[in-house]
PDB file of C-alpha atoms in Angstrom:
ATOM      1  CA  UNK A  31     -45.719  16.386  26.462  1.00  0.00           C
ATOM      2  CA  UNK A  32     -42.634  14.608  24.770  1.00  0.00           C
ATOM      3  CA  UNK A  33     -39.953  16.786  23.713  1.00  0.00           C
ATOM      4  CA  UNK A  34     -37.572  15.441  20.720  1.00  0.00           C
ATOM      5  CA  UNK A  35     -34.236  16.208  20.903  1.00  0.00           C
ATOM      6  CA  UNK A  36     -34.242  15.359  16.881  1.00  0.00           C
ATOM      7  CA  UNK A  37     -36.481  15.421  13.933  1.00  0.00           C
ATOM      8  CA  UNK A  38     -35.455  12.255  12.315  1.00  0.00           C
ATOM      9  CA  UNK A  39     -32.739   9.311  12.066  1.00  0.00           C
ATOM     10  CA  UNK A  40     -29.904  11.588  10.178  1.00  0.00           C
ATOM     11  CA  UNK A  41     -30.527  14.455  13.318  1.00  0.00           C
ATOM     12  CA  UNK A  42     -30.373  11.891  16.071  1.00  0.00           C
ATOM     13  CA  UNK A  43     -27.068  10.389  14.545  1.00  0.00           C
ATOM     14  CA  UNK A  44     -25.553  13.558  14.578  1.00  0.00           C
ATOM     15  CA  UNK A  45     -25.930  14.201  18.175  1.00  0.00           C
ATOM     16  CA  UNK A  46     -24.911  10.842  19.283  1.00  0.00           C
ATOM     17  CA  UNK A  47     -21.797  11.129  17.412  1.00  0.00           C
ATOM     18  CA  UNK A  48     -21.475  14.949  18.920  1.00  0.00           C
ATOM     19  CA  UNK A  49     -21.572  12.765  22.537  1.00  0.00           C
ATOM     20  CA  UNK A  50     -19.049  10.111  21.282  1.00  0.00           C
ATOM     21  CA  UNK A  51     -16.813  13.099  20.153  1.00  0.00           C
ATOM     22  CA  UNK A  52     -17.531  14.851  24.015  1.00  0.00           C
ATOM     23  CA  UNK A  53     -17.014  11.212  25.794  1.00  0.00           C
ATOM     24  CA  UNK A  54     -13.195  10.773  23.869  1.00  0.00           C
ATOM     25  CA  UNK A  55     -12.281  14.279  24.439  1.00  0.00           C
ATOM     26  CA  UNK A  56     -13.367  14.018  27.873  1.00  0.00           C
ATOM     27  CA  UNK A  57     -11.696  10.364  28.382  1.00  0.00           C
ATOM     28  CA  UNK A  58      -8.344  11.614  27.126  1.00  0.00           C
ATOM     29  CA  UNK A  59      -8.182  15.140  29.715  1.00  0.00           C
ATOM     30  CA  UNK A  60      -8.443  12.626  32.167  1.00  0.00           C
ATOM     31  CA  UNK A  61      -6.203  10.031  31.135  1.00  0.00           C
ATOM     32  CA  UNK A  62      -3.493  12.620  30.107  1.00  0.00           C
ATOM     33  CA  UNK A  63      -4.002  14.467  33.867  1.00  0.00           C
ATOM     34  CA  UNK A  64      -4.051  10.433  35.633  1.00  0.00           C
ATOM     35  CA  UNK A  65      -0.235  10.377  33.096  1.00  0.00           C
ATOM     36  CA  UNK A  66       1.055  13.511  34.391  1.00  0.00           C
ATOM     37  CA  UNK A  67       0.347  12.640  38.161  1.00  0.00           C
ATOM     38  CA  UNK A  68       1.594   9.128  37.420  1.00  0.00           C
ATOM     39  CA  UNK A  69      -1.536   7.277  38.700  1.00  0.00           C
ATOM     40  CA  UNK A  70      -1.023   5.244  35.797  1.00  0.00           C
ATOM     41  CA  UNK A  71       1.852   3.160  34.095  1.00  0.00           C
ATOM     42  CA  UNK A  72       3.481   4.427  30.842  1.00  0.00           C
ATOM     43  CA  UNK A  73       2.510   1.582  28.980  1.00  0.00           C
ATOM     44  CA  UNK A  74      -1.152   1.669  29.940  1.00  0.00           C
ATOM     45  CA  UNK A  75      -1.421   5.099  28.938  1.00  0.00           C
ATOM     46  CA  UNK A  76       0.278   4.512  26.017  1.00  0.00           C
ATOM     47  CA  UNK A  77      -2.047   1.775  25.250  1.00  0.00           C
ATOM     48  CA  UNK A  78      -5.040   3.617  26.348  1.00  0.00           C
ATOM     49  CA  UNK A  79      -4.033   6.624  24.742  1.00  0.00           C
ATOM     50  CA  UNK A  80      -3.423   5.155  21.138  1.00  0.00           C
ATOM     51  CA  UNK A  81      -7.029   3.656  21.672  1.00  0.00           C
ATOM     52  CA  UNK A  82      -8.620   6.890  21.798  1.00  0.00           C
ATOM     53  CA  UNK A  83      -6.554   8.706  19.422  1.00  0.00           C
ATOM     54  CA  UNK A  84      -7.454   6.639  16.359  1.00  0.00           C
ATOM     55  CA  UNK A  85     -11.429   6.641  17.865  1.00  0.00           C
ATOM     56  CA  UNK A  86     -11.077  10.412  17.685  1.00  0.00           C
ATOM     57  CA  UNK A  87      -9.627  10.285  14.076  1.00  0.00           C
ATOM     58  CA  UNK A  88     -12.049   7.975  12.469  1.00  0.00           C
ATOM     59  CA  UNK A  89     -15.215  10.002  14.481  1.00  0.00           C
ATOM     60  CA  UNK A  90     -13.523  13.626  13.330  1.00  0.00           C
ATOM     61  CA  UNK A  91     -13.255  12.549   9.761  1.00  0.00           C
ATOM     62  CA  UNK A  92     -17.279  11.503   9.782  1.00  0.00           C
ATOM     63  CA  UNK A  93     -18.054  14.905  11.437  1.00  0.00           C
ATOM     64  CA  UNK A  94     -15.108  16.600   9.391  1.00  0.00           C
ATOM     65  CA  UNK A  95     -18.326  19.156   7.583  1.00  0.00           C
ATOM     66  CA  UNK A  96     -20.500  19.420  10.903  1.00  0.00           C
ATOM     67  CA  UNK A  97     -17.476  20.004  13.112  1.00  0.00           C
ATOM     68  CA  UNK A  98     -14.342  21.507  11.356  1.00  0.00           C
ATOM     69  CA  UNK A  99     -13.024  22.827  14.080  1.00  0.00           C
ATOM     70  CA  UNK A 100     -12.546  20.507  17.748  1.00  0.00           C
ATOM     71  CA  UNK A 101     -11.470  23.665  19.581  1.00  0.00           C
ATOM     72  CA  UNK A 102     -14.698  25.253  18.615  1.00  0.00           C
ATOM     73  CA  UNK A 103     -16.959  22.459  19.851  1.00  0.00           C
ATOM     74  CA  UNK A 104     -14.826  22.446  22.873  1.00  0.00           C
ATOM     75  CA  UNK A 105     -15.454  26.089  23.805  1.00  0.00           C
ATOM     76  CA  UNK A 106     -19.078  25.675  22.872  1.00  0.00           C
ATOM     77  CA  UNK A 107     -19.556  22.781  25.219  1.00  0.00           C
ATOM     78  CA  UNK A 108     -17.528  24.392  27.891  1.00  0.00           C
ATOM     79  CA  UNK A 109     -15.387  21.677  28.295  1.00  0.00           C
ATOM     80  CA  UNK A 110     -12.116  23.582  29.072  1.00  0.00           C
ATOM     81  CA  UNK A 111      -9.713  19.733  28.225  1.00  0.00           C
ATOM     82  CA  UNK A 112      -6.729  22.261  26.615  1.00  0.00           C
ATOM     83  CA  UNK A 113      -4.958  18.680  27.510  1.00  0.00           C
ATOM     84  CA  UNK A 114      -6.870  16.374  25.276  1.00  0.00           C
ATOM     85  CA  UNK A 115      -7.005  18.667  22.468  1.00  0.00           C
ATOM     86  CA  UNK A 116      -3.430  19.306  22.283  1.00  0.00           C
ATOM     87  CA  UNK A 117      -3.194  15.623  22.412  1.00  0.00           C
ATOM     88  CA  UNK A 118      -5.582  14.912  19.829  1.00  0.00           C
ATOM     89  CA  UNK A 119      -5.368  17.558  17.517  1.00  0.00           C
ATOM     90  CA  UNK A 120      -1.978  19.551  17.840  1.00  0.00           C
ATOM     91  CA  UNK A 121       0.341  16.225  19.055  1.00  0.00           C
ATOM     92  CA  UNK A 122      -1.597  12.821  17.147  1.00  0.00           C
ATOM     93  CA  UNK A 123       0.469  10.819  19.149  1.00  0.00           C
ATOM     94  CA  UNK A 124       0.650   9.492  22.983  1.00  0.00           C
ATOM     95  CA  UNK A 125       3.139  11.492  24.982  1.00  0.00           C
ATOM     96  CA  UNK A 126       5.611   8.700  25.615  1.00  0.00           C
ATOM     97  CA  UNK A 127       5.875   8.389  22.148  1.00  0.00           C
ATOM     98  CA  UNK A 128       6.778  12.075  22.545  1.00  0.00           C
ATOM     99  CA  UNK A 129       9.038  11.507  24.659  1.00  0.00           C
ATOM    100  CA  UNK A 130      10.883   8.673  23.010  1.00  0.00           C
ATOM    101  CA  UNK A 131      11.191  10.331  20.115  1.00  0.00           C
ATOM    102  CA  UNK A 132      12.772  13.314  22.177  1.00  0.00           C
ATOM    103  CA  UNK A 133      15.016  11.136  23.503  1.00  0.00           C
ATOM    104  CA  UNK A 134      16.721   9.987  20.699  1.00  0.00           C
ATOM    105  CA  UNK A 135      16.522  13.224  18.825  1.00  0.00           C
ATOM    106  CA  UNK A 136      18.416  13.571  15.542  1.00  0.00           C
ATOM    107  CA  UNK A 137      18.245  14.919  12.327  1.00  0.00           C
ATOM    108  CA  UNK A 138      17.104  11.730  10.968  1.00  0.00           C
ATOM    109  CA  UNK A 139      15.371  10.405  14.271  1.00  0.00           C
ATOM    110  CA  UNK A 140      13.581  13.229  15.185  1.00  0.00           C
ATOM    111  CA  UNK A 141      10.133  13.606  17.404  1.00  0.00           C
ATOM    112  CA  UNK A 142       8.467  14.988  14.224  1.00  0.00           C
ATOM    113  CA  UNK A 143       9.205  12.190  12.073  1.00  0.00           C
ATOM    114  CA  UNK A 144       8.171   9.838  14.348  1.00  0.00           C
ATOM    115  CA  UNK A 145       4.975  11.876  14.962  1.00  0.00           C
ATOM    116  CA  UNK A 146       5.276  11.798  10.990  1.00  0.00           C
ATOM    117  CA  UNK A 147       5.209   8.097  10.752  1.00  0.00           C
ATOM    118  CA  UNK A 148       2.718   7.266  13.709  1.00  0.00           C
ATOM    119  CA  UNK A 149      -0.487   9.762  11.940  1.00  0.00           C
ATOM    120  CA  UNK A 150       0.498   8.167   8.505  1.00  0.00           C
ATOM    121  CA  UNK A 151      -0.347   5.013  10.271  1.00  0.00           C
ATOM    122  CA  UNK A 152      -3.416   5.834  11.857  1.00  0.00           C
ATOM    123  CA  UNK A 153      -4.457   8.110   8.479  1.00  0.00           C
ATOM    124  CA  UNK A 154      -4.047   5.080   6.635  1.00  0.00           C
ATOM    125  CA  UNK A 155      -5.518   2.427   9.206  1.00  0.00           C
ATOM    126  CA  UNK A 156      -8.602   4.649   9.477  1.00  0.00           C
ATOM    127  CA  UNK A 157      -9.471   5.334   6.180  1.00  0.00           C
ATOM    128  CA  UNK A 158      -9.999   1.501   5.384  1.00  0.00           C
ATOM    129  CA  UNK A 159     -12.605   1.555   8.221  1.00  0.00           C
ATOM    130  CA  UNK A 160     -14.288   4.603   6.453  1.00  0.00           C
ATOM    131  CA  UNK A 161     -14.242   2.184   3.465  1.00  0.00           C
ATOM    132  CA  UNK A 162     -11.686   4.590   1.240  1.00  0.00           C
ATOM    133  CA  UNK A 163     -10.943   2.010  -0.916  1.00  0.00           C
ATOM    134  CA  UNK A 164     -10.207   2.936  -4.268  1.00  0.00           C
ATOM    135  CA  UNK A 165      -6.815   3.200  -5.579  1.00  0.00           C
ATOM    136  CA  UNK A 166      -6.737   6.972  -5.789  1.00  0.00           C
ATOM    137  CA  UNK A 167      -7.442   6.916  -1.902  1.00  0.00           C
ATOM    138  CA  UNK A 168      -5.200   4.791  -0.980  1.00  0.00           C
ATOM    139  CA  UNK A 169      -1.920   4.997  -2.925  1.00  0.00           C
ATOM    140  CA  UNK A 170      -1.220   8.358  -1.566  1.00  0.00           C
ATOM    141  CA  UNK A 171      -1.747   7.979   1.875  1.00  0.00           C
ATOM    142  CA  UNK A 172       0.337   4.534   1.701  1.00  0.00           C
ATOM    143  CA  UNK A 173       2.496   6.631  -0.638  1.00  0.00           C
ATOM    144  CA  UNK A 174       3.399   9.242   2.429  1.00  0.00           C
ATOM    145  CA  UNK A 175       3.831   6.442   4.998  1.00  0.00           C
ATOM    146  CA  UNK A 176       6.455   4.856   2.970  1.00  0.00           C
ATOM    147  CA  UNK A 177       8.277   8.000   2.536  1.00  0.00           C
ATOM    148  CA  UNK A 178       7.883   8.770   6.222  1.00  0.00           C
ATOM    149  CA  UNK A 179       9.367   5.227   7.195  1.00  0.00           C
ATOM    150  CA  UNK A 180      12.250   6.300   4.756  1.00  0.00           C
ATOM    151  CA  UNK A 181      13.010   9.294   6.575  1.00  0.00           C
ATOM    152  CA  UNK A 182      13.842   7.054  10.223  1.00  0.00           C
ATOM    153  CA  UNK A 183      17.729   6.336   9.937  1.00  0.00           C
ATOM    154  CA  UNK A 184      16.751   3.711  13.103  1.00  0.00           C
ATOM    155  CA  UNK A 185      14.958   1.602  10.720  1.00  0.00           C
ATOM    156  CA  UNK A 186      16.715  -0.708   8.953  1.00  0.00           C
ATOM    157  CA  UNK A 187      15.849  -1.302   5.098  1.00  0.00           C
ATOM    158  CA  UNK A 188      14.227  -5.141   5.418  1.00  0.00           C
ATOM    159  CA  UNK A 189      12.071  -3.070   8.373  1.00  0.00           C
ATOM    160  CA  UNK A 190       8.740  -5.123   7.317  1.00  0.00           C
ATOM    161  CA  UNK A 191       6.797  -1.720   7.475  1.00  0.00           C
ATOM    162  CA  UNK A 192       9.169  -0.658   4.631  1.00  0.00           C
ATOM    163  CA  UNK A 193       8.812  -3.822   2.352  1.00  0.00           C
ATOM    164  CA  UNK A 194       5.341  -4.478   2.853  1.00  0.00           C
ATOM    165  CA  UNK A 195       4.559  -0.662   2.002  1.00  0.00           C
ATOM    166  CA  UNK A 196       6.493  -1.304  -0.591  1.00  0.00           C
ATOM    167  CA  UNK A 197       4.455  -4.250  -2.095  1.00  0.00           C
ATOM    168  CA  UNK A 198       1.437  -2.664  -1.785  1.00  0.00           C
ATOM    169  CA  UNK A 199       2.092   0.355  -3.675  1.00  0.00           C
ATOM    170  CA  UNK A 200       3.620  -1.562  -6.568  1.00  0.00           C
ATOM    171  CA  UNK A 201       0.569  -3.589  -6.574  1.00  0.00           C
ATOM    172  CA  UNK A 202      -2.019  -0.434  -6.667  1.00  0.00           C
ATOM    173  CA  UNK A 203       0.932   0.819  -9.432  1.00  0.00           C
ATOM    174  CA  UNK A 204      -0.732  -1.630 -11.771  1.00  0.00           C
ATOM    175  CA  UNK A 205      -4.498  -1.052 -10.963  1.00  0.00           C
ATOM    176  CA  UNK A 206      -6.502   1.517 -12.589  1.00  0.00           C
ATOM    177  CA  UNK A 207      -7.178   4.700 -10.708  1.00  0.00           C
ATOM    178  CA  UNK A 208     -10.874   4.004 -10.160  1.00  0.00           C
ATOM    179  CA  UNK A 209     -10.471   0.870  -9.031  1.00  0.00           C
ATOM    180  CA  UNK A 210     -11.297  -0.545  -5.800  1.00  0.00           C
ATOM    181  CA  UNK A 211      -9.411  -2.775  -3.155  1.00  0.00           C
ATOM    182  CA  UNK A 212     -11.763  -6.158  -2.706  1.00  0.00           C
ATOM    183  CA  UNK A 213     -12.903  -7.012   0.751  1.00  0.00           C
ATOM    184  CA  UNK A 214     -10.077  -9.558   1.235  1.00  0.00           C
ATOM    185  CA  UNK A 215      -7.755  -6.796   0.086  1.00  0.00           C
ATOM    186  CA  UNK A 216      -8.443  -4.034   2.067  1.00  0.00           C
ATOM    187  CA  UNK A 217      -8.864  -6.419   5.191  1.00  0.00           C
ATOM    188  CA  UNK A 218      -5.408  -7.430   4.707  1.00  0.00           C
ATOM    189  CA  UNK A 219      -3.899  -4.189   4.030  1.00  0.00           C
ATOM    190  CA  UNK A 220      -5.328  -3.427   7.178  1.00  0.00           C
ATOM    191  CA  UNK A 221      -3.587  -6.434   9.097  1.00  0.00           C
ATOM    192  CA  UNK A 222      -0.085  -5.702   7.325  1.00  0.00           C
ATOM    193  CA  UNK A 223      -0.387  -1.974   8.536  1.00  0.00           C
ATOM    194  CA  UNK A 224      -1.566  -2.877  11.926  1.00  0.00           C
ATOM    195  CA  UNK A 225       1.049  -5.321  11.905  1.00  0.00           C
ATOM    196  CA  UNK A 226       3.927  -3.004  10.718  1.00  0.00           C
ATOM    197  CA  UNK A 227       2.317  -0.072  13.118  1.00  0.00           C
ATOM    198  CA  UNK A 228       3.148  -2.761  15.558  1.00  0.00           C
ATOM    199  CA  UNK A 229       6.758  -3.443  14.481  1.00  0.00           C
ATOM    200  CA  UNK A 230       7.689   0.423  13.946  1.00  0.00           C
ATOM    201  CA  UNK A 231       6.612   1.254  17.890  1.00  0.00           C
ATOM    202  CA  UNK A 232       8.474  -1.723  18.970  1.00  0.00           C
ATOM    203  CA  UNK A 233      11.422  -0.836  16.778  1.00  0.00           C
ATOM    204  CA  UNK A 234      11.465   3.146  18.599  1.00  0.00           C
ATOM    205  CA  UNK A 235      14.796   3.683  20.838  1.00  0.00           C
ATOM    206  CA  UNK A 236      13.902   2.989  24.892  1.00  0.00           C
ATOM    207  CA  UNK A 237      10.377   1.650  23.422  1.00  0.00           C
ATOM    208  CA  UNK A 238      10.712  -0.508  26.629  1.00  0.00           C
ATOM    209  CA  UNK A 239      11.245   2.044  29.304  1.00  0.00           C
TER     210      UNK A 239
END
């Protein structure tokens, strides 16, 4: 006899994202343990890391009413990754961004701003993909990433993250709050945030090292 493990289409998308959510949580205990031991390069973990941070955002806010709380489905799945939780929920950021940030601490320059700025990013990255486009949405997540930005003494006031933010929020200024971004729009806010996200990491002290 075949046994289901779901009644219909909605039930069997649930539990594959439930397996995407245990497959990222489990991929980041082990890339954060393969960091710690150094068995891999700062960038690469970086890299890697950032990958499977925003994955984990977008999948979280999908599941955000079947799974409000990660360290729940953790326990209930026995997956004991304190690591990748801390990582993905507490932190939001890779640790060498962490550490940068630490690096360079200041009033101004602080790890928390910078930790700040990097979710703002992602927040406002991800909700594009989730296809948040009205103006409502968007102007006040774009809204916090500009004041974020302002906060970093280290980045200068042409920093393109700045201006383009900038742009985009007087633009949204003159658009009714119902409205929605078009296609084109939202697929270019998209590339100037990626493209900014891109600038501000390169722009963080020792962002080399």
């Amino acid at each position: 006899m075949e046994v289901k493990l779901w009644n219909d289409k909605r039930e069997r998308e649930m539990y594959e994202n439930f397996a995407e959510l245990y497959a990222i949580i489990k991929a980041t205990e082990k890339l954060e343990k393969a960091y710690i031991r150094d068995l891999i390069s700062p960038s690469e973990y970086e890299t890697e890391c950032q990958k499977l941070i925003v994955h984990f955002k977008t999948l979280s806010a999908t599941l955000r009413d079947m799974v409000p709380n990660i360290e729940r489905f953790a326990e209930t799945y026995k997956m004991d990754c304190s690591a990748a939780v801390y990582r993905l929920v507490t932190s939001g950021v890779p640790a060498t961004v962490e550490h940068r940030a630490a690096a360079s601490a200041s009033t101004s320059s602080s790890a928390s701003v910078v930790a700040e700025c990097v979710q703002n990013f992602i927040t406002s990255m991800d909700s594009l993909k989730l296809n948040m486009v009205a103006v409502d949405q968007v102007y006040p997540l774009l809204s916090d990433l500009s004041a974020s930005l302002n906060k970093l003494s280290i980045l200068p006031p042409d920093f393109e993250g700045k201006i383009k933010m900038k742009e985009w929020l007087l633009r949204l200024s003159k658009m009714g709050a119902s409205d929605e971004l078009t296609e084109q729009q939202a697929r270019q806010l998209h590339f100037d945030l990626e493209s900014s996200y891109n600038s501000f990491m390169a722009a963080l002290p020792n962002a080399g090292n």
